[in-house]
CSV table of C-alpha atoms in Angstrom, one decimal:
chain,number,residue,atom,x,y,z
R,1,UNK,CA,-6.9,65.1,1.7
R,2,UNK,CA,-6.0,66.4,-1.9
R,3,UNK,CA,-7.0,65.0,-5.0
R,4,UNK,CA,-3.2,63.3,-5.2
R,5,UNK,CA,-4.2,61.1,-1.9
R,6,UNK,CA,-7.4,59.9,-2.6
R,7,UNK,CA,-6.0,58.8,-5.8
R,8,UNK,CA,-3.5,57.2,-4.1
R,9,UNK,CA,-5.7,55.1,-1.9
R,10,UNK,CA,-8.2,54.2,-4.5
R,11,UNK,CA,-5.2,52.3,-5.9
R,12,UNK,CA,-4.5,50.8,-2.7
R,13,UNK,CA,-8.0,49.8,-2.0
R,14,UNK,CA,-8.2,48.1,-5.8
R,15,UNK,CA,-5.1,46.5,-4.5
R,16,UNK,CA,-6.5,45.0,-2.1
R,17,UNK,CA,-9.4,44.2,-3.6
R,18,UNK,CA,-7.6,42.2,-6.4
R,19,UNK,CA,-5.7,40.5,-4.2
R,20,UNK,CA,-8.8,39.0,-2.4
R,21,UNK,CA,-9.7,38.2,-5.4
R,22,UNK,CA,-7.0,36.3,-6.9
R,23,UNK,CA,-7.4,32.8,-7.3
R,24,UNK,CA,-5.3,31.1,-4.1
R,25,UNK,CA,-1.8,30.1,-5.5
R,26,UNK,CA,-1.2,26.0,-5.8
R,27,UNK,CA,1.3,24.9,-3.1
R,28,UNK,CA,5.2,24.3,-4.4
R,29,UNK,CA,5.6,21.2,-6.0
R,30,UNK,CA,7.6,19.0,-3.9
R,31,UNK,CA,9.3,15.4,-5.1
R,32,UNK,CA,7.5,12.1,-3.5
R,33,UNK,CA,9.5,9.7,-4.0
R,34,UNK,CA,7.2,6.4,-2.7
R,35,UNK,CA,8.3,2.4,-3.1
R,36,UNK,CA,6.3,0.2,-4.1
R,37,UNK,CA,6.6,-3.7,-4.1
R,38,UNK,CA,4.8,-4.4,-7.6
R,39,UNK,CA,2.3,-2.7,-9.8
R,40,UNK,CA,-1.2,-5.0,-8.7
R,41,UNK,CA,-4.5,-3.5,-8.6
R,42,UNK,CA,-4.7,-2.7,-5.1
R,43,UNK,CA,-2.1,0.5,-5.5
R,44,UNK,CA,-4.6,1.4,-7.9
R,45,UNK,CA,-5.2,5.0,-5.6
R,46,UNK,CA,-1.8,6.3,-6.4
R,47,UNK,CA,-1.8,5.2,-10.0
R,48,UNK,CA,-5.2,7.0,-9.8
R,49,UNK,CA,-4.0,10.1,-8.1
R,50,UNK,CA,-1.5,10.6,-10.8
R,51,UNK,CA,-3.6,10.3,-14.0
R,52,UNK,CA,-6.7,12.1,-12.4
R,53,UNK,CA,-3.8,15.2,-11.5
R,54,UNK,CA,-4.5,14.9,-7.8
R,55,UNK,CA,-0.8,14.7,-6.8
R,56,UNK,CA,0.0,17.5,-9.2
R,57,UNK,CA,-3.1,19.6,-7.4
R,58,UNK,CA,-1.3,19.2,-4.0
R,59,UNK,CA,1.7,20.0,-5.0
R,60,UNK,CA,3.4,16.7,-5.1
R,61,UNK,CA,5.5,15.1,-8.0
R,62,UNK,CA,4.9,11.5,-7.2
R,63,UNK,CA,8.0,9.4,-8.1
R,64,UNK,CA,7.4,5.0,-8.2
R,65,UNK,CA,10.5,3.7,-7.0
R,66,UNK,CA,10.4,-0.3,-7.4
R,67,UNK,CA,11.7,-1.7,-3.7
R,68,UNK,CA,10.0,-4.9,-1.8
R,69,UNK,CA,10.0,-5.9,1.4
R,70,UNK,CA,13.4,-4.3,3.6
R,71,UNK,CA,14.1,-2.9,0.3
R,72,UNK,CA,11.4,0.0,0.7
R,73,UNK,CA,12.2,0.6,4.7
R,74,UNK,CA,16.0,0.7,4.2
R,75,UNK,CA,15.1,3.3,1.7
R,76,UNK,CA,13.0,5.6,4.0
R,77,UNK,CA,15.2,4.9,7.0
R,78,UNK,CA,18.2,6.6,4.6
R,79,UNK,CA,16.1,9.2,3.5
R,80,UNK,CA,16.1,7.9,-0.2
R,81,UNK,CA,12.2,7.7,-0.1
R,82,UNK,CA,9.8,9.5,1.6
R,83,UNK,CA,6.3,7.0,1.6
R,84,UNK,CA,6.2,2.9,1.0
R,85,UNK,CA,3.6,1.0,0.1
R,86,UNK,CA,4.8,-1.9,1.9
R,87,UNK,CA,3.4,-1.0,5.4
R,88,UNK,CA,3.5,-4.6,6.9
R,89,UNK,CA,7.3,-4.7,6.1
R,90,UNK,CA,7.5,-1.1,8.0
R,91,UNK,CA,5.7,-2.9,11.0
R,92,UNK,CA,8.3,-5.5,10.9
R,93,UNK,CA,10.9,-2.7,11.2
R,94,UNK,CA,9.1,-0.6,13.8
R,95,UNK,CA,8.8,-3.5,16.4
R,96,UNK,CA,12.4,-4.2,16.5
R,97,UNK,CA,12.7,0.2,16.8
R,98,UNK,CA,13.1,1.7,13.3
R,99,UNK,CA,11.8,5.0,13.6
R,100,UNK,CA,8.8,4.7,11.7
R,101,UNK,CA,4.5,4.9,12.0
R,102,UNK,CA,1.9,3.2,9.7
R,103,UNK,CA,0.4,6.2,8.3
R,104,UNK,CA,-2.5,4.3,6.1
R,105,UNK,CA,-4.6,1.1,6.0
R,106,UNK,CA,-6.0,0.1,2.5
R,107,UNK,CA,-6.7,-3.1,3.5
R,108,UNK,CA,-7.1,-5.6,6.5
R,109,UNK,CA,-6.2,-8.4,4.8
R,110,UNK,CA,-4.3,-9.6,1.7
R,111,UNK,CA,-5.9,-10.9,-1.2
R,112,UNK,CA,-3.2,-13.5,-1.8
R,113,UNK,CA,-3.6,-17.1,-2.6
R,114,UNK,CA,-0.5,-19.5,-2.0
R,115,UNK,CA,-0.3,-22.3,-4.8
R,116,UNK,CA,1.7,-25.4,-4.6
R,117,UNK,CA,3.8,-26.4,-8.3
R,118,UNK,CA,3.3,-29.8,-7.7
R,119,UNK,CA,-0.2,-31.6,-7.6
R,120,UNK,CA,1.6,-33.9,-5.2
R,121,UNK,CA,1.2,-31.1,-2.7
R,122,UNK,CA,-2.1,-31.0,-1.8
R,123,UNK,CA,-1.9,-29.5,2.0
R,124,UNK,CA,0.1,-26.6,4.0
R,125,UNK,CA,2.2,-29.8,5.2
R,126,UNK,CA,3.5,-31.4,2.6
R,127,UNK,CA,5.1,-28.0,2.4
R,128,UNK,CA,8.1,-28.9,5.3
R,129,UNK,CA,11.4,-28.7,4.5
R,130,UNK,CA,10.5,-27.3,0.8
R,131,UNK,CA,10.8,-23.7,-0.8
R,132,UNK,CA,7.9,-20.8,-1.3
R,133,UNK,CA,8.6,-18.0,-3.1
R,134,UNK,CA,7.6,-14.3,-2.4
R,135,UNK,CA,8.6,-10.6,-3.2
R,136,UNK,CA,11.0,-10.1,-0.4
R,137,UNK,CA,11.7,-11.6,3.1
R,138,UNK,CA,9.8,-10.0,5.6
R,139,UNK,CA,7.6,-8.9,3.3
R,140,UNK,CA,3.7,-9.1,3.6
R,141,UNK,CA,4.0,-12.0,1.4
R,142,UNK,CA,6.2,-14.0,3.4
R,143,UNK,CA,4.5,-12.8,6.8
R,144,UNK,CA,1.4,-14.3,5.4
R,145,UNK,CA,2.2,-17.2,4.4
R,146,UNK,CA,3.9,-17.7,8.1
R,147,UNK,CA,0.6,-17.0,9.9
R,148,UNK,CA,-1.3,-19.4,7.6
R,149,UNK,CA,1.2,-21.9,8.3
R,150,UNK,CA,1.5,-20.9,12.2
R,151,UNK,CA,-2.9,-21.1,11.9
R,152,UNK,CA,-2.7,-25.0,10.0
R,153,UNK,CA,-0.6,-25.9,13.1
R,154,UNK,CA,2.6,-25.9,11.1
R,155,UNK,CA,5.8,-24.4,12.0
R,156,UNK,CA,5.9,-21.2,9.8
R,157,UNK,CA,10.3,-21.7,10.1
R,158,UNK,CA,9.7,-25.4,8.4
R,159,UNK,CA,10.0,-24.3,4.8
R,160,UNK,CA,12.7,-21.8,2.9
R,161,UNK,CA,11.6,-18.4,1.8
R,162,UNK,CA,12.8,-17.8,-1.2
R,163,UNK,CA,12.4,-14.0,-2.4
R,164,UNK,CA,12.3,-13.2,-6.0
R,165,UNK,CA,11.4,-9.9,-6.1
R,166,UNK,CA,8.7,-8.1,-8.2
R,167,UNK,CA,6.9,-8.7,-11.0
R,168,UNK,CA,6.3,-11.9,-12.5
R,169,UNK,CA,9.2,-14.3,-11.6
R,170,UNK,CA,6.9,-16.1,-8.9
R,171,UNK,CA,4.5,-17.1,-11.5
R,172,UNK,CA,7.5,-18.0,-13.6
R,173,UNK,CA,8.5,-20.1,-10.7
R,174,UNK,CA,6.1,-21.7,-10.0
R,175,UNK,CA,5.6,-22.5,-13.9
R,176,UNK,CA,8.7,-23.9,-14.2
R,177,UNK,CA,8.4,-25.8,-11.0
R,178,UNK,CA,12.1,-24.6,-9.6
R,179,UNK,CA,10.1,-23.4,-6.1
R,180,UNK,CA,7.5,-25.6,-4.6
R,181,UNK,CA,5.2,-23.2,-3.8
R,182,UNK,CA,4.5,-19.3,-4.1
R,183,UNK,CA,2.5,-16.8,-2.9
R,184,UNK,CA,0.5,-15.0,-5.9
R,185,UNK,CA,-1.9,-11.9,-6.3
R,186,UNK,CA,-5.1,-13.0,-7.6
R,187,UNK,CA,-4.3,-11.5,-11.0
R,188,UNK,CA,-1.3,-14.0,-11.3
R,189,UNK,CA,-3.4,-16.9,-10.1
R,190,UNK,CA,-5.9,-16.0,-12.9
R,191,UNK,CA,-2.9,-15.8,-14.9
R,192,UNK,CA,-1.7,-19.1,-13.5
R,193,UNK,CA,-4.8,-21.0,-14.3
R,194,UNK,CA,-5.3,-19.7,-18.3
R,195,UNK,CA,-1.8,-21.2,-18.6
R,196,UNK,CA,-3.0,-24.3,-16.9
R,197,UNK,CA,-2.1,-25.1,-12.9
R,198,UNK,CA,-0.2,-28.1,-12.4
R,199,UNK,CA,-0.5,-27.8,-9.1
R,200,UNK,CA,-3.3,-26.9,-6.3
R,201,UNK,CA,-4.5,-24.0,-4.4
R,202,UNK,CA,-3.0,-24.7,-1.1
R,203,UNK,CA,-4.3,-21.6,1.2
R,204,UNK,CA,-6.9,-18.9,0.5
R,205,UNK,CA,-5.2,-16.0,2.7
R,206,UNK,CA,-7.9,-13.2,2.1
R,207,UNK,CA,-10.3,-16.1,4.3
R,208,UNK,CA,-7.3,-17.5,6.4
R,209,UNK,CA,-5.4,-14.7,7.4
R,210,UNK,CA,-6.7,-10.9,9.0
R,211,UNK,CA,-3.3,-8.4,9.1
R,212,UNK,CA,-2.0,-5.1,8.3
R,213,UNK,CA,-1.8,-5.2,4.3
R,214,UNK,CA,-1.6,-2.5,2.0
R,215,UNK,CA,-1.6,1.3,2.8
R,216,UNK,CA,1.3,3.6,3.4
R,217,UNK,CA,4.1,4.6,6.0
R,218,UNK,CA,6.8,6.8,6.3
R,219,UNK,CA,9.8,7.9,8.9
R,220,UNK,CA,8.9,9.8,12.3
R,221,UNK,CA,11.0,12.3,11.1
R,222,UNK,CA,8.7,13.3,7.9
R,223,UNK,CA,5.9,13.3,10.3
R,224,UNK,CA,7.2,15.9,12.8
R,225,UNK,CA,8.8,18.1,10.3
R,226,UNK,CA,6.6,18.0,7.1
R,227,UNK,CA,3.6,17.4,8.8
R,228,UNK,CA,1.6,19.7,5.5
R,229,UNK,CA,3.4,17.3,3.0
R,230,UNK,CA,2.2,14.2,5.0
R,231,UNK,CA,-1.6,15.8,4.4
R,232,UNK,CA,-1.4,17.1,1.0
R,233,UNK,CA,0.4,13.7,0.1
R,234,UNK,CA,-2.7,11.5,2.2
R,235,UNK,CA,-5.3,13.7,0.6
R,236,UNK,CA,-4.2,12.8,-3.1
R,237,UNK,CA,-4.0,9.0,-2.5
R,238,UNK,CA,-7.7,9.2,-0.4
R,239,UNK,CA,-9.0,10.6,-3.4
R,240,UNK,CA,-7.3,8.2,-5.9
R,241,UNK,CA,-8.8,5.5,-3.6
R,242,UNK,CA,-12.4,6.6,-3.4
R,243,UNK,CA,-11.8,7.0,-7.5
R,244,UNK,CA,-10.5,3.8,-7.6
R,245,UNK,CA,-13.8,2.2,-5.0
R,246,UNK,CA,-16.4,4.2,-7.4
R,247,UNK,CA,-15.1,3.9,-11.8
R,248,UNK,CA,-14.2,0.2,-12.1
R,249,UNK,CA,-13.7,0.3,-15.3
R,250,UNK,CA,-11.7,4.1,-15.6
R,251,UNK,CA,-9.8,2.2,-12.9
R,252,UNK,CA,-8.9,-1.3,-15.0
R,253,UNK,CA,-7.6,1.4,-17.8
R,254,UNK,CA,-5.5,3.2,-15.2
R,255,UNK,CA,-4.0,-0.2,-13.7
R,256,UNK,CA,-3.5,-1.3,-16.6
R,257,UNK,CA,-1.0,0.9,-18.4
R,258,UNK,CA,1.1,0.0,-14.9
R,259,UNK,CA,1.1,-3.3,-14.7
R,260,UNK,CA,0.9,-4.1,-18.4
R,261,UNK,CA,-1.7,-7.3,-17.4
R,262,UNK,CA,-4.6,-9.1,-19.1
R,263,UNK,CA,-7.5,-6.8,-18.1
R,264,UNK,CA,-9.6,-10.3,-17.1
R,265,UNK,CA,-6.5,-10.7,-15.1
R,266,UNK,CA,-6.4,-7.1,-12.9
R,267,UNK,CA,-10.2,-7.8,-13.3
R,268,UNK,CA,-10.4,-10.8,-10.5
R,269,UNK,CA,-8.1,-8.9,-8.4
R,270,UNK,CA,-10.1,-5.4,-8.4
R,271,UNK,CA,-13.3,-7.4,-7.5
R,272,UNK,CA,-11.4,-9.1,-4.5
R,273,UNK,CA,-9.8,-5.8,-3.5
R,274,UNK,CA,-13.7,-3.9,-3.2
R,275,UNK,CA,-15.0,-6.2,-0.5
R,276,UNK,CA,-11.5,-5.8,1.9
R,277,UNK,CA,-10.7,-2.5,1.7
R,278,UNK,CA,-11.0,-0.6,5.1
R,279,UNK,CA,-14.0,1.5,5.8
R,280,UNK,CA,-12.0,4.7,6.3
R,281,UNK,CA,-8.4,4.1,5.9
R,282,UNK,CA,-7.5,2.9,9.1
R,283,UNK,CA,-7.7,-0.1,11.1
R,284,UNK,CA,-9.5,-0.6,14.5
R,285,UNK,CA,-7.1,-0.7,17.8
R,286,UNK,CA,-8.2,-4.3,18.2
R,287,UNK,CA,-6.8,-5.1,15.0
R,288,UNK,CA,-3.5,-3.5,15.4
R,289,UNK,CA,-3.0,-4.8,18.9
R,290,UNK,CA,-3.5,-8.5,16.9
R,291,UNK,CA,-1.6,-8.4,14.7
R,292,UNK,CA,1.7,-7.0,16.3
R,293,UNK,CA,0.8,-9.7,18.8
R,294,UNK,CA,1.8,-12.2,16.0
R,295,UNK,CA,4.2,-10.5,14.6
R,296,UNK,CA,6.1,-10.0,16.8
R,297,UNK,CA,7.5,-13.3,17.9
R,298,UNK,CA,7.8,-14.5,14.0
R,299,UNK,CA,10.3,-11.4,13.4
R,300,UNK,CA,12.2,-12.0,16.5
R,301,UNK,CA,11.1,-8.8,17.8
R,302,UNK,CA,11.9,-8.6,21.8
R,303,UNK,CA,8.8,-6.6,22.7
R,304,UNK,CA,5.7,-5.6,21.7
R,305,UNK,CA,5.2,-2.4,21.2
R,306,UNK,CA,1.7,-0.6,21.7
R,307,UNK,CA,-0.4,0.2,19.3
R,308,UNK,CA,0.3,3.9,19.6
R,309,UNK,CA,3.9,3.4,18.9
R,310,UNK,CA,3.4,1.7,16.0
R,311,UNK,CA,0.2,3.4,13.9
R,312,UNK,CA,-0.5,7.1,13.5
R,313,UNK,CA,-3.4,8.1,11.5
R,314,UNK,CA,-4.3,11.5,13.1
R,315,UNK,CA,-3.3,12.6,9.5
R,316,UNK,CA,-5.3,10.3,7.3
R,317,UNK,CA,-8.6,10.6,9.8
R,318,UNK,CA,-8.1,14.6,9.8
R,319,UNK,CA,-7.5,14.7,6.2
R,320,UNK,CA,-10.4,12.1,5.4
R,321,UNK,CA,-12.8,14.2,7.5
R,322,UNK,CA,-12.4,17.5,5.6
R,323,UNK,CA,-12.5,15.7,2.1
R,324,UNK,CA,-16.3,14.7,3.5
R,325,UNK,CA,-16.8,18.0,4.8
R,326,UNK,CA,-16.0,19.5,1.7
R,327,UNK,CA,-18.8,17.1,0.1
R,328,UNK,CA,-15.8,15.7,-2.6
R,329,UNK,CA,-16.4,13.7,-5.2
R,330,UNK,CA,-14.6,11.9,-8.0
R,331,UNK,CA,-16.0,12.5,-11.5
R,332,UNK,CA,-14.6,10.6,-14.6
């Protein structure tokens, strides 16, 4: 070989070379567009994920799109969103055959309290015939307050459900006295007593009630063809949750440039929120199986569907599994 050829691969083997070297290129940055329901503490791990960057390090351009209840599924079932918070509202659809899986469990129960405007109602019964207000019907909200109701032995169809949407009209309703009752976040509650209760504490749901709450879902058709986006998507919001389970404080700051609320107030909620979040993101067979047991029949659903039709966290448990392989952890 002349002198021309080795030169010619010593510049090929450099190339090489360099190229093993390179730092590995970030993935394309792809839109998420996500609903969410309100701006409480417990969606502290996607607020999380996109101030700590770990959206932006998968790739993903998070967009919050404000939607409750039907809102958010109507959305994903016309391919205006990809991911909603509201997973109990997707369960709701999926029974009665929306196209749809529960990709995410934050929680296994809500952290919800239902309050009474009146002090004259003292009891889930004097609440026949009368209105309670929530985000959006069908919501977890509203399914909540149905099982509590279905639990006291009263007929979860004997009041009006009156949806109000996000933010803070239900704690302005129930101020004003224009619903009877309301179902609030802890964070309004705490609100609701510095302003001073009228009224009582009627049902402490977090105690009461065990259900699919907060987490994540999305369309069967994201999951078979964008099954890489589905991961890099779950990896983000695992890490803005263990984030959000370790730096209280960090956390407070993050929630609270969302939700604009007294810090004592997102306080009381993030101190509920520790002790029910789910171990790993997911919630045990027996669990599911429950609670589309219940469902069901309240949403007129003619069915029940199994569990496996339903869930599917083969993403979240994969994902999950390397981040602990991979001996992750979240710094400040």
């Amino acid at each position: 070989m002349g002198l021309f050829g080795r030169l010619l691969g010593a510049i090929a083997l450099l190339g090489v070379f360099a190229s093993a070297c390179a730092p590995a290129q970030p993935p394309p940055v792809e839109k998420a567009r996500v609903t969410f329901a309100a701006k409480e503490v417990h969606y502290a791990p996607y607020f999380v994920a996109i101030e700590k960057g770990y959206y932006a390090q998968e790739g993903i351009d998070l967009e919050i799109i404000s939607a409750a209840g039907n809102a958010s599924v109507a959305a994903i079932l016309a391919g205006d969103a990809e991911f909603t918070t509201s997973p109990a509202s997707a369960l709701s659809a999926i029974l009665k055959d929306a196209p749809m899986k529960v990709i995410f469990s934050h929680m296994d129960r809500p952290n919800y309290e239902l309050w009474s405007s009146d002090p004259a109602i003292k009891t889930l019964g004097d609440l026949k015939g009368k209105s309670v207000a929530v985000i959006g019907r069908g919501d977890t909200m509203e399914i909540s307050a149905r099982l509590a109701l279905a639990k006291a032995g009263q007929d979860s169809d004997g009041v009006a459900y009156v949806a109000l949407g996000p933010g803070a009209a239900r704690l302005a309703a129930i101020q004003s006295g224009s619903v009877a009752a309301a179902v609030l976040s802890l964070a309004d509650v705490e609100q609701l007593k510095r302003a001073g209760a009228k009224g009582n504490m009627l049902v402490d749901v977090a105690k009461d009630v065990r259900m699919l709450f907060n987490g994540a879902a999305t369309s069967d058709k994201i999951l078979k063809e964008r099954p890489e986006f589905v991961a890099r998507f779950m990896r983000a919001t695992l890490k803005g949750r263990e984030y959000a389970r370790t730096f209280k404080n960090e956390t407070l700051d993050i929630v609270g440039k969302y939700n604009n609320k007294p810090r004592e107030a997102n306080e009381v909620e993030y101190d509920s929120l520790v002790a029910v979040m789910t171990t790993d993101g997911t919630l045990p067979v027996e669990a599911q199986e429950a609670d589309t047991r219940v469902r069901a029949p309240l949403i007129g659903a003619t069915t029940i569907r199994p569990a496996s039709e339903v869930y599917d966290y083969s993403v979240a448990r994969r994902v999950g599994e390397e981040i602990k392989k991979n001996g992750w952890q979240p710094t400040r």
